[in-house]
Coordinates of C-alpha atoms in Angstrom, one line a residue:
M1 CA 68.8 -71.2 96.5
H2 CA 72.5 -71.6 96.5
L3 CA 74.2 -70.0 99.5
P4 CA 77.5 -68.0 99.3
T5 CA 80.4 -69.7 101.1
Q6 CA 80.7 -66.8 103.5
M7 CA 77.1 -67.3 104.8
I8 CA 77.9 -71.0 105.4
D9 CA 81.1 -70.1 107.3
D10 CA 79.2 -67.5 109.3
Y11 CA 76.6 -70.1 110.3
Q12 CA 79.3 -72.5 111.4
N13 CA 81.1 -69.9 113.4
D14 CA 78.3 -67.8 114.8
G15 CA 75.5 -70.4 115.0
A16 CA 73.0 -68.1 113.3
V17 CA 72.6 -66.2 110.0
L18 CA 69.8 -64.3 108.3
I19 CA 68.6 -65.6 104.9
R20 CA 66.5 -63.0 103.1
G21 CA 63.5 -64.3 101.2
L22 CA 63.9 -68.0 101.9
F23 CA 60.1 -68.5 102.3
K24 CA 58.9 -65.5 100.4
P25 CA 57.3 -67.7 97.6
W26 CA 55.4 -69.5 100.4
I27 CA 54.0 -66.7 102.5
S28 CA 50.4 -67.1 101.7
V29 CA 50.6 -70.9 102.0
I30 CA 52.3 -70.7 105.5
R31 CA 49.8 -68.0 106.7
S32 CA 46.9 -70.3 105.6
G33 CA 48.5 -73.2 107.5
I34 CA 49.0 -71.1 110.6
E35 CA 45.4 -70.0 110.6
Y36 CA 44.2 -73.6 110.2
N37 CA 46.6 -74.7 113.0
M38 CA 45.2 -72.1 115.4
Q39 CA 41.6 -73.1 114.6
N40 CA 42.5 -76.8 114.9
P41 CA 45.3 -77.1 117.5
G42 CA 47.2 -80.3 117.9
P43 CA 47.8 -82.3 121.1
S44 CA 50.9 -80.3 121.8
A45 CA 49.4 -76.8 121.5
A46 CA 50.0 -74.4 124.3
E47 CA 48.9 -71.0 125.5
N48 CA 52.0 -69.5 127.1
L49 CA 50.6 -66.7 129.3
K50 CA 49.7 -66.7 133.0
E51 CA 46.4 -65.4 134.2
G52 CA 46.4 -61.6 133.9
E53 CA 49.2 -61.3 131.4
A54 CA 48.2 -59.3 128.3
G55 CA 47.8 -60.6 124.8
R56 CA 48.1 -64.1 123.5
F57 CA 51.2 -66.3 123.0
F58 CA 50.2 -69.5 121.1
D59 CA 52.5 -72.2 120.0
D60 CA 52.1 -75.7 118.5
Y61 CA 54.4 -78.2 116.9
C62 CA 54.6 -81.5 114.9
N63 CA 51.6 -80.8 112.7
W64 CA 53.1 -81.1 109.2
Q65 CA 51.7 -84.5 108.6
R66 CA 48.1 -83.3 109.1
I67 CA 48.4 -79.7 107.7
S68 CA 49.0 -79.9 104.0
E69 CA 50.3 -76.4 103.7
F70 CA 53.2 -77.2 106.1
E71 CA 53.9 -80.5 104.2
D72 CA 54.1 -78.6 100.9
V73 CA 56.6 -76.1 102.3
I74 CA 58.8 -78.9 103.8
K75 CA 58.8 -81.0 100.6
K76 CA 58.7 -78.4 97.8
S77 CA 60.5 -75.3 99.1
D78 CA 64.3 -74.7 99.0
A79 CA 64.5 -75.3 102.8
G80 CA 65.9 -78.8 102.6
Y81 CA 68.6 -77.9 100.2
V82 CA 69.5 -74.7 102.1
A83 CA 69.7 -76.7 105.3
A84 CA 72.1 -79.3 103.8
Q85 CA 74.4 -76.4 102.7
L86 CA 74.4 -74.8 106.1
M87 CA 74.9 -78.1 107.9
N88 CA 77.6 -79.4 105.5
S89 CA 75.5 -82.5 105.2
K90 CA 74.7 -84.7 102.2
N91 CA 71.2 -85.3 103.4
T92 CA 68.4 -83.4 105.2
Q93 CA 65.8 -85.0 107.4
I94 CA 62.8 -83.1 108.8
F95 CA 62.6 -83.2 112.6
H96 CA 59.5 -81.1 113.2
D97 CA 57.6 -77.9 112.4
H98 CA 56.7 -75.2 115.0
V99 CA 54.3 -72.3 115.0
L100 CA 54.6 -69.4 117.4
V101 CA 52.1 -66.6 117.4
K102 CA 52.3 -63.4 119.5
E103 CA 49.2 -61.3 119.2
P104 CA 49.4 -57.5 119.5
G105 CA 50.1 -56.3 123.0
T106 CA 51.6 -59.5 124.2
T107 CA 54.3 -58.5 126.7
K108 CA 55.5 -62.1 127.4
A109 CA 59.0 -62.7 126.1
T110 CA 60.2 -66.0 124.7
P111 CA 62.8 -67.0 127.4
W112 CA 66.4 -67.3 126.5
H113 CA 67.1 -71.0 125.8
Q114 CA 68.8 -73.6 123.6
D115 CA 66.7 -76.1 121.8
S116 CA 69.1 -79.0 121.9
P117 CA 68.6 -79.9 125.6
Y118 CA 64.9 -80.4 125.0
Y119 CA 65.5 -82.7 122.0
F120 CA 66.5 -86.4 121.8
V121 CA 69.0 -85.6 119.0
S122 CA 72.8 -85.6 119.3
G123 CA 75.2 -84.4 116.5
E124 CA 76.4 -81.1 115.1
Q125 CA 74.6 -81.1 111.8
N126 CA 71.3 -79.5 112.5
V127 CA 69.5 -76.3 111.7
S128 CA 66.3 -74.4 112.6
F129 CA 64.6 -71.9 110.4
W130 CA 62.6 -69.2 112.1
S131 CA 60.5 -67.2 109.6
P132 CA 58.1 -64.4 110.4
M133 CA 54.9 -64.0 108.4
D134 CA 54.7 -60.4 109.4
H135 CA 57.2 -57.5 109.4
V136 CA 59.1 -57.7 112.7
T137 CA 61.4 -55.2 114.5
N138 CA 61.5 -55.6 118.3
A139 CA 59.7 -58.9 118.3
T140 CA 62.3 -60.5 116.1
L141 CA 64.4 -63.6 117.0
R142 CA 67.6 -62.9 118.9
C143 CA 70.6 -65.2 119.0
V144 CA 73.8 -65.2 121.0
A145 CA 76.7 -65.6 118.5
G146 CA 79.0 -68.5 119.3
S147 CA 76.8 -70.0 122.1
H148 CA 76.5 -73.3 120.1
K149 CA 80.1 -73.8 121.0
W150 CA 79.7 -73.4 124.8
P151 CA 81.2 -76.4 126.7
K152 CA 78.0 -77.1 128.7
P153 CA 74.4 -76.9 127.6
V154 CA 72.0 -74.4 129.1
L155 CA 69.5 -75.7 131.7
P156 CA 66.1 -76.2 130.0
T157 CA 63.1 -74.8 131.7
R158 CA 59.3 -74.8 131.2
W159 CA 58.2 -71.6 129.7
L160 CA 54.9 -71.1 131.6
S161 CA 55.8 -72.4 135.0
E162 CA 59.5 -71.4 134.8
T163 CA 60.5 -74.6 136.5
D164 CA 63.3 -76.9 135.5
F165 CA 62.6 -79.3 132.7
Y166 CA 64.7 -82.2 134.0
P167 CA 65.1 -83.3 137.6
S168 CA 68.9 -82.7 137.8
K169 CA 70.9 -79.6 137.1
K170 CA 74.3 -81.1 137.3
D171 CA 75.0 -81.4 133.6
Y172 CA 73.8 -77.9 132.7
M173 CA 74.9 -74.3 133.1
P174 CA 72.4 -71.8 134.5
V175 CA 70.4 -69.8 132.0
P176 CA 72.4 -66.7 131.1
D177 CA 70.8 -63.2 131.2
P178 CA 72.0 -61.4 128.0
D179 CA 69.5 -58.6 128.5
N180 CA 71.1 -57.5 131.7
E181 CA 74.7 -58.5 130.8
A182 CA 74.9 -57.4 127.2
E183 CA 78.6 -56.6 127.5
K184 CA 79.3 -60.3 127.8
Y185 CA 77.4 -61.4 124.7
N186 CA 77.2 -60.7 121.0
I187 CA 73.5 -60.7 120.4
L188 CA 72.4 -61.0 116.7
E189 CA 69.0 -59.7 115.7
W190 CA 67.5 -58.4 112.5
E191 CA 64.5 -56.4 111.3
M192 CA 62.8 -58.9 109.1
E193 CA 60.2 -59.0 106.3
P194 CA 57.7 -61.8 105.8
G195 CA 59.5 -64.8 104.3
D196 CA 62.9 -63.9 105.6
A197 CA 64.4 -66.6 107.8
V198 CA 67.0 -66.8 110.7
A199 CA 68.9 -70.1 110.5
F200 CA 70.3 -71.2 113.8
N201 CA 71.9 -74.2 115.4
Y202 CA 70.0 -76.3 118.0
K203 CA 72.7 -75.3 120.5
T204 CA 72.4 -71.6 119.9
L205 CA 71.0 -69.6 122.8
H206 CA 68.0 -67.6 121.5
G207 CA 64.9 -65.8 122.6
A208 CA 62.5 -63.0 121.6
R209 CA 60.9 -60.0 123.2
G210 CA 57.2 -59.6 123.6
N211 CA 55.1 -58.1 120.8
N212 CA 54.2 -54.6 121.9
S213 CA 53.3 -53.5 118.4
T214 CA 49.8 -53.2 117.0
K215 CA 50.3 -56.1 114.5
R216 CA 50.4 -59.8 114.9
R217 CA 53.8 -61.7 115.0
R218 CA 53.2 -65.0 113.3
A219 CA 56.4 -67.1 113.2
F220 CA 56.9 -70.4 111.4
S221 CA 59.8 -72.7 112.2
L222 CA 61.2 -75.8 110.6
R223 CA 63.8 -78.0 112.3
F224 CA 66.1 -80.3 110.3
V225 CA 68.9 -82.7 111.0
G226 CA 71.8 -83.9 108.9
D227 CA 74.0 -87.0 108.5
D228 CA 75.5 -87.2 112.0
A229 CA 72.2 -86.9 113.9
R230 CA 71.6 -89.8 116.3
Y231 CA 69.0 -90.6 119.0
I232 CA 70.2 -89.9 122.5
T233 CA 68.4 -90.5 125.8
R234 CA 67.7 -87.4 127.9
P235 CA 67.2 -87.3 131.7
G236 CA 63.4 -87.2 131.2
P237 CA 60.7 -86.9 128.6
T238 CA 61.8 -84.6 125.7
S239 CA 60.0 -81.9 123.9
P240 CA 58.6 -82.8 121.4
P241 CA 58.1 -86.2 123.1
F242 CA 57.2 -88.4 120.0
P243 CA 55.7 -91.2 122.2
G244 CA 56.3 -94.7 121.0
H245 CA 59.2 -94.0 118.7
N246 CA 61.2 -97.1 120.0
M247 CA 64.6 -95.7 119.0
K248 CA 67.7 -96.6 120.9
D249 CA 70.9 -94.6 121.7
G250 CA 73.1 -94.1 118.7
E251 CA 70.5 -94.9 116.1
R252 CA 69.6 -92.6 113.2
L253 CA 66.2 -91.0 113.4
R254 CA 63.7 -93.4 112.0
E255 CA 63.0 -92.5 108.4
D256 CA 59.3 -93.3 108.4
W257 CA 58.7 -90.6 111.1
F258 CA 61.5 -88.2 110.1
P259 CA 61.8 -88.6 106.3
T260 CA 64.7 -87.4 104.2
I261 CA 63.5 -84.5 102.2
Y262 CA 66.8 -83.6 100.4
S263 CA 69.6 -85.8 99.3
D264 CA 72.8 -84.7 97.5
G265 CA 72.3 -85.1 93.8
N266 CA 68.5 -85.0 93.9

């Protein structure tokens, strides 16, 4: 899939764009992988509801090396090439996969957050794809345009306990409240069909409402990095943690754990 120049420019300027049909050929494969993942959760799987909250909000990540469906999508779909175009990068490395499922009647919202503060990755060349495997309206992904250019990162928090992720707040700005201060923000959101994808920068503020519909909202995400990505130490354990990686500040992400899945000319 070759992207128009305007879409690449919009991604660079707004930090988020919609790509129709990016994963459409892979819907049945991804759905199968999600079902396997939910029946066979990994060590990072989480249930993101407090006692008494309605529905179910399941998420899990870093499973592509044990779930063949996810590996096929990463290596055989257009995602790596599309990512390279959006990032203006010659190469695309896979960072990780992520599954987020909100069952019908789940009122829990995905809190507003940036991904970058949770990650041990520095650099501007990165992209996440968020693709629903069901038709979504109100439960779609929402992104604040231009937030990837804010001068300070947003304070990361834990979704379930709502506590601070790192011990110090001094390097972060408080979590904004776009829902109650809509006049301050340009919120991008789209009604989406299965296989459509929102591409967004790791520094883009984003979130999602609860799923008050009568249908499931299964979302599949892939996170990629480009040529300028380097390891950076954070104030505490990151999410995902990738224990035992042994990388040092300024090093490229190790190829054996985060392989290049697209290279210019291939």
